[in-house]
PDB file of C-alpha atoms in Angstrom:
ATOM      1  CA  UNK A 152    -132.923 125.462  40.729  1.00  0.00           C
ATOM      2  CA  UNK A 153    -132.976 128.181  38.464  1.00  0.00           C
ATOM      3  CA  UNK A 154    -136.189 126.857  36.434  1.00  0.00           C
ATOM      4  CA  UNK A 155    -136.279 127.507  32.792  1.00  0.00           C
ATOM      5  CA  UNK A 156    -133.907 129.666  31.012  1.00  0.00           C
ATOM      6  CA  UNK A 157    -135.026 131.104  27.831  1.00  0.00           C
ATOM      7  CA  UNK A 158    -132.459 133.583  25.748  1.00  0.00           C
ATOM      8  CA  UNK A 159    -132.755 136.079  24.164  1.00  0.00           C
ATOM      9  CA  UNK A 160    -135.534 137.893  26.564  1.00  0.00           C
ATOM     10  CA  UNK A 161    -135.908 140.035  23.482  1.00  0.00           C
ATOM     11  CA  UNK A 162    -135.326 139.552  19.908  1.00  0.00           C
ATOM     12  CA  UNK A 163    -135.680 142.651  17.227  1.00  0.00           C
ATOM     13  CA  UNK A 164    -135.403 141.404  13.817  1.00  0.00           C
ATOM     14  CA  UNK A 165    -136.158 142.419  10.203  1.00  0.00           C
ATOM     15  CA  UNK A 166    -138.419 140.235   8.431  1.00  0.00           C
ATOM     16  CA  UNK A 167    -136.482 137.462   5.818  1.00  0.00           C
ATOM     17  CA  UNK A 168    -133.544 136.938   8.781  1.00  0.00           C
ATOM     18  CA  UNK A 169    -133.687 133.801  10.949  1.00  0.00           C
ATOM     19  CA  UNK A 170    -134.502 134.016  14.453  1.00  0.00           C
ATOM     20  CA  UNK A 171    -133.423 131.007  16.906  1.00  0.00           C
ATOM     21  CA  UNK A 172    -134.458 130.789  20.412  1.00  0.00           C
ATOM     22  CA  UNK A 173    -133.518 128.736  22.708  1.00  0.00           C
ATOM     23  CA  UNK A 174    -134.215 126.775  26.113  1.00  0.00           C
ATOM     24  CA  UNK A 175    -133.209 125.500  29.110  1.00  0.00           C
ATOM     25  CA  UNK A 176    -135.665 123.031  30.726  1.00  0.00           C
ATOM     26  CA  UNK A 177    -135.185 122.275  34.377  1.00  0.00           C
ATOM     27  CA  UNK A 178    -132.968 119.020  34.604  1.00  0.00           C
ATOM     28  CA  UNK A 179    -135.416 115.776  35.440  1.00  0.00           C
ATOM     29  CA  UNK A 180    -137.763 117.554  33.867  1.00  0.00           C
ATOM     30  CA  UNK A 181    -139.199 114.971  30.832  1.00  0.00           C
ATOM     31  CA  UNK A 182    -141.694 117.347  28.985  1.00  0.00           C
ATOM     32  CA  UNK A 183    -140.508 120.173  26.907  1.00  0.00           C
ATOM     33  CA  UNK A 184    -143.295 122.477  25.196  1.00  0.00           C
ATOM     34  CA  UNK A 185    -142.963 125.553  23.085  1.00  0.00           C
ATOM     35  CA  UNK A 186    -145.699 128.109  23.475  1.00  0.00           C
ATOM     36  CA  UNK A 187    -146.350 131.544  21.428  1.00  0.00           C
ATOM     37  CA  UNK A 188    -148.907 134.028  22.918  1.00  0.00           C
ATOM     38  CA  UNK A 189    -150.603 136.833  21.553  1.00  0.00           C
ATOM     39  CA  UNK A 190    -153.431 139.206  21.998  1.00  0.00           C
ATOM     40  CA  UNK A 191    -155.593 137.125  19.152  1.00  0.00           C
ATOM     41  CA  UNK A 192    -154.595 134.198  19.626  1.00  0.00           C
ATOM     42  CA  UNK A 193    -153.528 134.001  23.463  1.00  0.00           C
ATOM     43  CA  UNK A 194    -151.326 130.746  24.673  1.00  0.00           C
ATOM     44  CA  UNK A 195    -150.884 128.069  21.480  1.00  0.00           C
ATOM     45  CA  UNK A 196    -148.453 125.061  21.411  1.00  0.00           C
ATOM     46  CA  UNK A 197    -146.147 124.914  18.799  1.00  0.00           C
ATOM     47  CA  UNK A 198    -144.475 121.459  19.444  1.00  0.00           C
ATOM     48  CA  UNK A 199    -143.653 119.432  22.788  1.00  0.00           C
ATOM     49  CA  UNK A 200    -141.257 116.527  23.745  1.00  0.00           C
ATOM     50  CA  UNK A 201    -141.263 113.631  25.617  1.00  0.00           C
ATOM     51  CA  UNK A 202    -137.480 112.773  26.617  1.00  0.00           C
ATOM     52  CA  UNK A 203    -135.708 114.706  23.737  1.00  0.00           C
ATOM     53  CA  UNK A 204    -138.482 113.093  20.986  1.00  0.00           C
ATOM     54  CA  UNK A 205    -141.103 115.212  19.288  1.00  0.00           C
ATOM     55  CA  UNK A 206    -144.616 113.854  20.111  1.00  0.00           C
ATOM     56  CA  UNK A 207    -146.526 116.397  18.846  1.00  0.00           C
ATOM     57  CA  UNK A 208    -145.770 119.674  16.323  1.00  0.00           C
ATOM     58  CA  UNK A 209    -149.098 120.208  14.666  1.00  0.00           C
ATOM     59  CA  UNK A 210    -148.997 123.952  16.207  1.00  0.00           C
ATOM     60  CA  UNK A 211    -146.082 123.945  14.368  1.00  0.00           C
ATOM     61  CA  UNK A 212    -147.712 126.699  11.982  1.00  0.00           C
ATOM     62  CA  UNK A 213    -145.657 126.206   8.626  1.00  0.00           C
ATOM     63  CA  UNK A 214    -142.965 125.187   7.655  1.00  0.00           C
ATOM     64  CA  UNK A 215    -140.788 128.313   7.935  1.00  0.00           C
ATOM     65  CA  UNK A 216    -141.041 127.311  11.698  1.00  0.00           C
ATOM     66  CA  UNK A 217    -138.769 123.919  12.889  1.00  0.00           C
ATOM     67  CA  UNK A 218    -137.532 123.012  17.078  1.00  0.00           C
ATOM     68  CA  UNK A 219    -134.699 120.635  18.113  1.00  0.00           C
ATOM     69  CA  UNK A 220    -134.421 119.403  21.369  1.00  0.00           C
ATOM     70  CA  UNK A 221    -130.543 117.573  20.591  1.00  0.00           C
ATOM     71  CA  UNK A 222    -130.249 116.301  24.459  1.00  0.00           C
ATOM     72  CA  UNK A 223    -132.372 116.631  27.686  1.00  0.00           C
ATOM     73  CA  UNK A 224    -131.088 119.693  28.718  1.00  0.00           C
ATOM     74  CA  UNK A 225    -131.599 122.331  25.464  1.00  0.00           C
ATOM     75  CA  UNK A 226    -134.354 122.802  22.812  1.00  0.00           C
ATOM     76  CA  UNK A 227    -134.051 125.434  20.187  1.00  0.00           C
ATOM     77  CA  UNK A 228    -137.027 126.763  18.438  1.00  0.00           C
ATOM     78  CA  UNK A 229    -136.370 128.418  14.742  1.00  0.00           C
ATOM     79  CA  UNK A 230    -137.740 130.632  12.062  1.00  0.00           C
ATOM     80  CA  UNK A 231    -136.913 130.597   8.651  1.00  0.00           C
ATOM     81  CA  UNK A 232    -137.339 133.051   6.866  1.00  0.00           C
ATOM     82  CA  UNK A 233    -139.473 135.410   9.407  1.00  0.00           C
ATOM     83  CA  UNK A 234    -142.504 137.580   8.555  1.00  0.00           C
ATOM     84  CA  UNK A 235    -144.159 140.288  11.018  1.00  0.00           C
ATOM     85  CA  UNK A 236    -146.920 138.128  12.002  1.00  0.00           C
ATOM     86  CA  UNK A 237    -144.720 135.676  13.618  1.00  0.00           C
ATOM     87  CA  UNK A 238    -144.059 138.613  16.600  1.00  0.00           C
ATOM     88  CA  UNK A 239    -145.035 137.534  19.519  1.00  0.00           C
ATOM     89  CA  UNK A 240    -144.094 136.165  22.837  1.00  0.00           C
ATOM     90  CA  UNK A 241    -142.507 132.857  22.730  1.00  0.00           C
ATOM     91  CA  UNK A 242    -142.260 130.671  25.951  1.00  0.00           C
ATOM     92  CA  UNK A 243    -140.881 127.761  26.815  1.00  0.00           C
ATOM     93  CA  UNK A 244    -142.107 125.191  29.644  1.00  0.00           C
ATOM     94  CA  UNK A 245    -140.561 122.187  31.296  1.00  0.00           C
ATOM     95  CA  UNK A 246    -142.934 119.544  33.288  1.00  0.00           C
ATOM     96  CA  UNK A 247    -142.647 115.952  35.626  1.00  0.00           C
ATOM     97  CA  UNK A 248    -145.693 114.826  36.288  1.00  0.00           C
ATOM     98  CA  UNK A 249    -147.546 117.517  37.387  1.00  0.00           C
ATOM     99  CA  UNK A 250    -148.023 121.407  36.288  1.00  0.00           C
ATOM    100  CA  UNK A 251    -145.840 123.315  33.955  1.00  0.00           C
ATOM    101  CA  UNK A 252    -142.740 125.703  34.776  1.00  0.00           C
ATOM    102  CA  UNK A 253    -142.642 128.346  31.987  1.00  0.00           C
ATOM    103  CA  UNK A 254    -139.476 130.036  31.423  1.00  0.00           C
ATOM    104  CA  UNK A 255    -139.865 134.493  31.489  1.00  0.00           C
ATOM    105  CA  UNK A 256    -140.024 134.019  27.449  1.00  0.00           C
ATOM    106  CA  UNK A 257    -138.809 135.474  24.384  1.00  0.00           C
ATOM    107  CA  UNK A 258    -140.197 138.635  22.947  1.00  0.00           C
ATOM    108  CA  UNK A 259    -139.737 138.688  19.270  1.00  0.00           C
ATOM    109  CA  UNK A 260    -140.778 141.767  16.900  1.00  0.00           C
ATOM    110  CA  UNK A 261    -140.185 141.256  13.101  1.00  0.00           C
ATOM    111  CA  UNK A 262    -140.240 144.753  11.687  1.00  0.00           C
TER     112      UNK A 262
ATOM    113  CA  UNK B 177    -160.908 118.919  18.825  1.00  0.00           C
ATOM    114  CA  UNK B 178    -161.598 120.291  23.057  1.00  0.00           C
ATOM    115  CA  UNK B 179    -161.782 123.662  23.823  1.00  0.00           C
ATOM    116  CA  UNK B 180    -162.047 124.724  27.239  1.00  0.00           C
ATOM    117  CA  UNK B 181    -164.054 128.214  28.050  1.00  0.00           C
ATOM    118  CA  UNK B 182    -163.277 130.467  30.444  1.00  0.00           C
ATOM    119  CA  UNK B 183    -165.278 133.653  31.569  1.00  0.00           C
ATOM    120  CA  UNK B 184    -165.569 136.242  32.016  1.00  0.00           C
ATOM    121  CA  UNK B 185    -162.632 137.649  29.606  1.00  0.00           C
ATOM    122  CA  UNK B 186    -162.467 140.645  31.760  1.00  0.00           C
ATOM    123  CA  UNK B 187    -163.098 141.672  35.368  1.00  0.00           C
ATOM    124  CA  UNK B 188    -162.776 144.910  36.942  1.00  0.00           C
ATOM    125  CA  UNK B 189    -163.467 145.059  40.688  1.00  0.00           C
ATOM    126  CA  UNK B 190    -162.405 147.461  43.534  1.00  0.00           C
ATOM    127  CA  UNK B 191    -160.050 146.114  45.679  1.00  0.00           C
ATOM    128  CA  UNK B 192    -161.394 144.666  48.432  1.00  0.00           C
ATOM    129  CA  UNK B 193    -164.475 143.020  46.654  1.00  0.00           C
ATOM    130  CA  UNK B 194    -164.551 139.324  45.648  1.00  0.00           C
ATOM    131  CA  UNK B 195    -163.601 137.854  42.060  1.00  0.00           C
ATOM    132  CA  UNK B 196    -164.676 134.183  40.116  1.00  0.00           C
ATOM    133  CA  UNK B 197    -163.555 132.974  36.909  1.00  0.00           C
ATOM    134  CA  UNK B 198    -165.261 129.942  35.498  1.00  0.00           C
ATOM    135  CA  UNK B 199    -163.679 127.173  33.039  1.00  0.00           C
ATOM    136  CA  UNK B 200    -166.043 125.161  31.133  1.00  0.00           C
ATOM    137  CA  UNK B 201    -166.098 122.316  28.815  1.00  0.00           C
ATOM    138  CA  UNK B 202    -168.456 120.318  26.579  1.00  0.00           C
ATOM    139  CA  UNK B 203    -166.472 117.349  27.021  1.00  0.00           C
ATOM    140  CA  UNK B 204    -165.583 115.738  30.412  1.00  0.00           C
ATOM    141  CA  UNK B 205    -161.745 117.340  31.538  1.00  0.00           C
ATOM    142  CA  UNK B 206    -159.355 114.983  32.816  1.00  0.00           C
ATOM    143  CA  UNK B 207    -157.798 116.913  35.396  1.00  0.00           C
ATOM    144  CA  UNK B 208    -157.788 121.047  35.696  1.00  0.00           C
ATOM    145  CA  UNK B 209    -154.629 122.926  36.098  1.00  0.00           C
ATOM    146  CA  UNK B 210    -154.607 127.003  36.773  1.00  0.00           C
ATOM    147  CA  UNK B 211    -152.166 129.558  36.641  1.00  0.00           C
ATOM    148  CA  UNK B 212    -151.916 133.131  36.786  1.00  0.00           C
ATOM    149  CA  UNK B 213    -149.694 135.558  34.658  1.00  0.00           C
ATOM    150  CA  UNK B 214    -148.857 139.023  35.943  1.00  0.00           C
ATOM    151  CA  UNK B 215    -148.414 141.777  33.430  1.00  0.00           C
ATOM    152  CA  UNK B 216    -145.492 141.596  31.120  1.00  0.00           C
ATOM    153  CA  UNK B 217    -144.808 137.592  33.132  1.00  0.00           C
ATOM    154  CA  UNK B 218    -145.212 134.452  32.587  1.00  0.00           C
ATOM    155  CA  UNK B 219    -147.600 131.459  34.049  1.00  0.00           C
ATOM    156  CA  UNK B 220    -146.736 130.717  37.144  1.00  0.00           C
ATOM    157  CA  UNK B 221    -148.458 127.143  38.130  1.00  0.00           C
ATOM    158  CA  UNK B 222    -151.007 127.592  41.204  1.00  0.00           C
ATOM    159  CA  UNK B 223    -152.877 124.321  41.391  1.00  0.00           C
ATOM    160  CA  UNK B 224    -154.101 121.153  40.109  1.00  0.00           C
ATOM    161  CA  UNK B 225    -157.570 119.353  40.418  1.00  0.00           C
ATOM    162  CA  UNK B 226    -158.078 115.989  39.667  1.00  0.00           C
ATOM    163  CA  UNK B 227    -161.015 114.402  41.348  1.00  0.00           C
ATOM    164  CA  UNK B 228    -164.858 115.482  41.293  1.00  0.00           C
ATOM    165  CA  UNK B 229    -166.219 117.966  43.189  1.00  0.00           C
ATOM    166  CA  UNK B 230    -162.979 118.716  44.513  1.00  0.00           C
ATOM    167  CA  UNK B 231    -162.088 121.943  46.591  1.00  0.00           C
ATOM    168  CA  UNK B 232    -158.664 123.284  47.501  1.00  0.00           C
ATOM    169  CA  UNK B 233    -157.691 126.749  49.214  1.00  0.00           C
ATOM    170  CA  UNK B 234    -154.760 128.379  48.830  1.00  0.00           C
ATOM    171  CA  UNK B 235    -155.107 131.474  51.495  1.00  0.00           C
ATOM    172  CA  UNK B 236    -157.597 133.381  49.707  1.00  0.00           C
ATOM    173  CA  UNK B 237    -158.109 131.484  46.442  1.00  0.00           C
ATOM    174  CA  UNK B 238    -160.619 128.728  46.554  1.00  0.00           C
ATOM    175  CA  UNK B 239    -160.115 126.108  43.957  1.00  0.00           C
ATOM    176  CA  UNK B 240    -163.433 124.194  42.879  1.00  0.00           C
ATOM    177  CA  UNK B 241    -163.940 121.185  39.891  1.00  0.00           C
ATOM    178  CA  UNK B 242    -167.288 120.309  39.198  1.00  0.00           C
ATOM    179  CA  UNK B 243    -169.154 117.188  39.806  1.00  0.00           C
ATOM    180  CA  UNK B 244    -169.137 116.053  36.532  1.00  0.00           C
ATOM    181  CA  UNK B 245    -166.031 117.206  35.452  1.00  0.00           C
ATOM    182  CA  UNK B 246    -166.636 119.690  32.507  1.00  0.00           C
ATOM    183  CA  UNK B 247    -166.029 122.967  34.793  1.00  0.00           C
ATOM    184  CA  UNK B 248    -164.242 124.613  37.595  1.00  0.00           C
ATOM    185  CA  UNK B 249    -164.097 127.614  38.968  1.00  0.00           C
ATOM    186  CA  UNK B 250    -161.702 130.169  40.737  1.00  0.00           C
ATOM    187  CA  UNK B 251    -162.772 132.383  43.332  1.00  0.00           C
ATOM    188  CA  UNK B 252    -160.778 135.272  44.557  1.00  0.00           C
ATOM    189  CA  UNK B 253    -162.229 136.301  48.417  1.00  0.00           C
ATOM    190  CA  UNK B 254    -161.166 140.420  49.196  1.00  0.00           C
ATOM    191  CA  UNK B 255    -158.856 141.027  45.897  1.00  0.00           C
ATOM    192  CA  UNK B 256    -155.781 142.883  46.540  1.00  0.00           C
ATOM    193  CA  UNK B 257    -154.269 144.822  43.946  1.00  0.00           C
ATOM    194  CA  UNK B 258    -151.203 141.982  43.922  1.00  0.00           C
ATOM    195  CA  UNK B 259    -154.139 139.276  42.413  1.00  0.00           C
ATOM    196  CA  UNK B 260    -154.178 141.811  39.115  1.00  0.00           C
ATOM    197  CA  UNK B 261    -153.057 139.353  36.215  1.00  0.00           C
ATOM    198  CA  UNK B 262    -154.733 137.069  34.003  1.00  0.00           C
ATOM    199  CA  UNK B 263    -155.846 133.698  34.923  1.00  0.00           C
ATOM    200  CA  UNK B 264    -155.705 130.807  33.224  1.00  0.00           C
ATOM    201  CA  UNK B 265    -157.263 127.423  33.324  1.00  0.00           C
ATOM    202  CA  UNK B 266    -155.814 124.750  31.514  1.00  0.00           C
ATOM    203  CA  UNK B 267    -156.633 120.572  30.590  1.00  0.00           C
ATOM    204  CA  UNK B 268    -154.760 117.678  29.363  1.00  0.00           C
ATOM    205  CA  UNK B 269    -157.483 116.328  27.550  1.00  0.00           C
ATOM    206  CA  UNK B 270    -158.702 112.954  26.741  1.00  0.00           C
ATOM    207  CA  UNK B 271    -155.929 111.715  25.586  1.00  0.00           C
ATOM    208  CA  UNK B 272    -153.507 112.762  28.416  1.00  0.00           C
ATOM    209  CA  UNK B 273    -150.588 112.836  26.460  1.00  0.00           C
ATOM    210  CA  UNK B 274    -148.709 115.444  28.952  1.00  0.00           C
ATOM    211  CA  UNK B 275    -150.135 118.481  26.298  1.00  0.00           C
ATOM    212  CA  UNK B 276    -152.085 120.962  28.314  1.00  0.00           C
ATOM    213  CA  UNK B 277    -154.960 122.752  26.193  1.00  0.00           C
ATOM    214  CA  UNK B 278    -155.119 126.248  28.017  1.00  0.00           C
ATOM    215  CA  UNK B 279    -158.350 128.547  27.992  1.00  0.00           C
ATOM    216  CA  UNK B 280    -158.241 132.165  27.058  1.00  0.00           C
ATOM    217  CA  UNK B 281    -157.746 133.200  30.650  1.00  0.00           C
ATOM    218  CA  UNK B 282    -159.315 135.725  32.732  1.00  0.00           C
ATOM    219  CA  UNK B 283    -157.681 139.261  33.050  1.00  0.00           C
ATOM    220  CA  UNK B 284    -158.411 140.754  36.447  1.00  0.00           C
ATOM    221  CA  UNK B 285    -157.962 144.708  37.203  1.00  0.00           C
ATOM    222  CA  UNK B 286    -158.438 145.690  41.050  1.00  0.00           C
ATOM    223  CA  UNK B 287    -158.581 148.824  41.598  1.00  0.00           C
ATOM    224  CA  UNK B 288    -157.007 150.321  45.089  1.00  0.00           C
TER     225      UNK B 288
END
C-alpha cells in the first residue's frame, strides 16, 4: 500500500489566490481527517469523515476554509481567499479502527 | 472541552541516557494513542493503550497507562540519536467518535 498521498508537498502562494489540496486516504480506510500544524498552535483538526460524510468541521476556522470528500477514495481541502496566517503544514490522515496513517503533508506559505 | 497535557515540552539528553514524556488528563481518557514525528515528517503511529495500568514494550520504548486512566507515560531506555523527534500522545475522548484530541507533544534532542 502506498498509505496516504497528499499533493502538492509544497504550495507557494500569494495571499487573495485559492489554494486546494488534496488527498488520498488508504482504500478500506473509513475515517478521513484534515490536520494543520504549527509552531503556536501544534496539531488541530480542521474537519473529519466517516465514509465520505462530514461528522465534524468545527476546526474548520472560517469560512474562507471548506473540504469535500466526493467518494471514498479523495478529499480535497480549500481556501478561499488565503491570508498569511493560514501557512502552515497541512496533513491528511486515514484510519480503520485503530491509529491514524498521516500522509507526508502539504506545506503551504501565503506570502 | 478535554485537553490532554503532555510534558515536558522539551528534552535534551546525551545519547545514551534515558528519556520519559508524560500525558495527563483531568478527565478519564478512553484509550491513549502515541506517535512520534521526525523533523520536517509526519506522525508515524507507534502504539495504542486501552486498558488500565497497561504496559507494552516496543524494543526500547516502554508504553505505560495509568491506573485510573487520566495519564500515561513514555519512556525511552539508552536514547539513540535516531529517537530525536517529537512525541505525541493523543485521545479519542469521551465521546469516541473516531476524532483523536492530540497533546502538544514532546520534542526530544539527543545529543551523540
Amino acid at each position: 500500500d502506498a498509505g496516504v498521498i497528499q499533493s502538492p508537498r509544497h504550495e507557494v502562494t500569494e495571499m487573495g489566490q485559492e489554494v486546494t489540496l488534496r488527498c488520498k486516504p488508504i482504500s478500506g480506510h473509513d475515517y478521513l481527517f484534515w490536520y494543520r500544524q504549527t509552531m503556536m498552535r501544534g496539531l488541530e483538526l480542521l474537519i473529519y469523515f466517516n465514509n465520505n460524510v462530514p461528522i465534524d468541521d468545527s476546526g474548520m476556522p472560517e469560512d474562507r476554509f471548506s473540504a469535500k470528500m466526493p467518494n471514498a477514495s479523495f478529499s480535497t481541502l480549500k481556501i478561499q481567499p488565503s491570508e498569511p496566517r493560514d501557512s502552515a503544514v497541512y496533513f491528511c490522515a486515514s484510519s480503520y479502527f485503530s491509529g491514524y496513517t498521516f500522509g507526508s503533508g502539504t506545506r503551504l506559505t501565503v506570502v | 472541552g478535554q485537553q490532554v497535557m503532555q510534558i515536558p515540552q522539551y528534552q535534551h539528553v546525551q545519547e545514551g541516557e534515558d528519556f520519559t514524556t508524560y500525558c495527563n488528563s483531568s478527565t478519564t481518557l478512553s484509550n491513549i494513542q502515541w506517535y512520534k514525528q521526525r523533523p520536517g515528517g509526519h506522525p508515524v503511529f507507534l502504539i495504542q493503550l486501552v486498558k488500565s495500568g497497561e504496559v507494552k514494550k516496543q524494543k526500547r520504548l516502554t508504553f505505560q497507562f495509568g491506573e485510573a486512566k487520566k495519564n500515561s507515560s513514555l519512556h525511552i531506555t539508552a536514547t539513540q540519536t535516531t529517537d530525536v523527534g517529537t512525541y505525541f500522545c493523543a485521545d479519542h475522548g469521551s465521546s469516541n467518535t473516531g476524532k483523536l484530541i492530540f497533546g502538544q507533544g514532546t520534542t526530544l534532542q539527543v545529543k551523540p
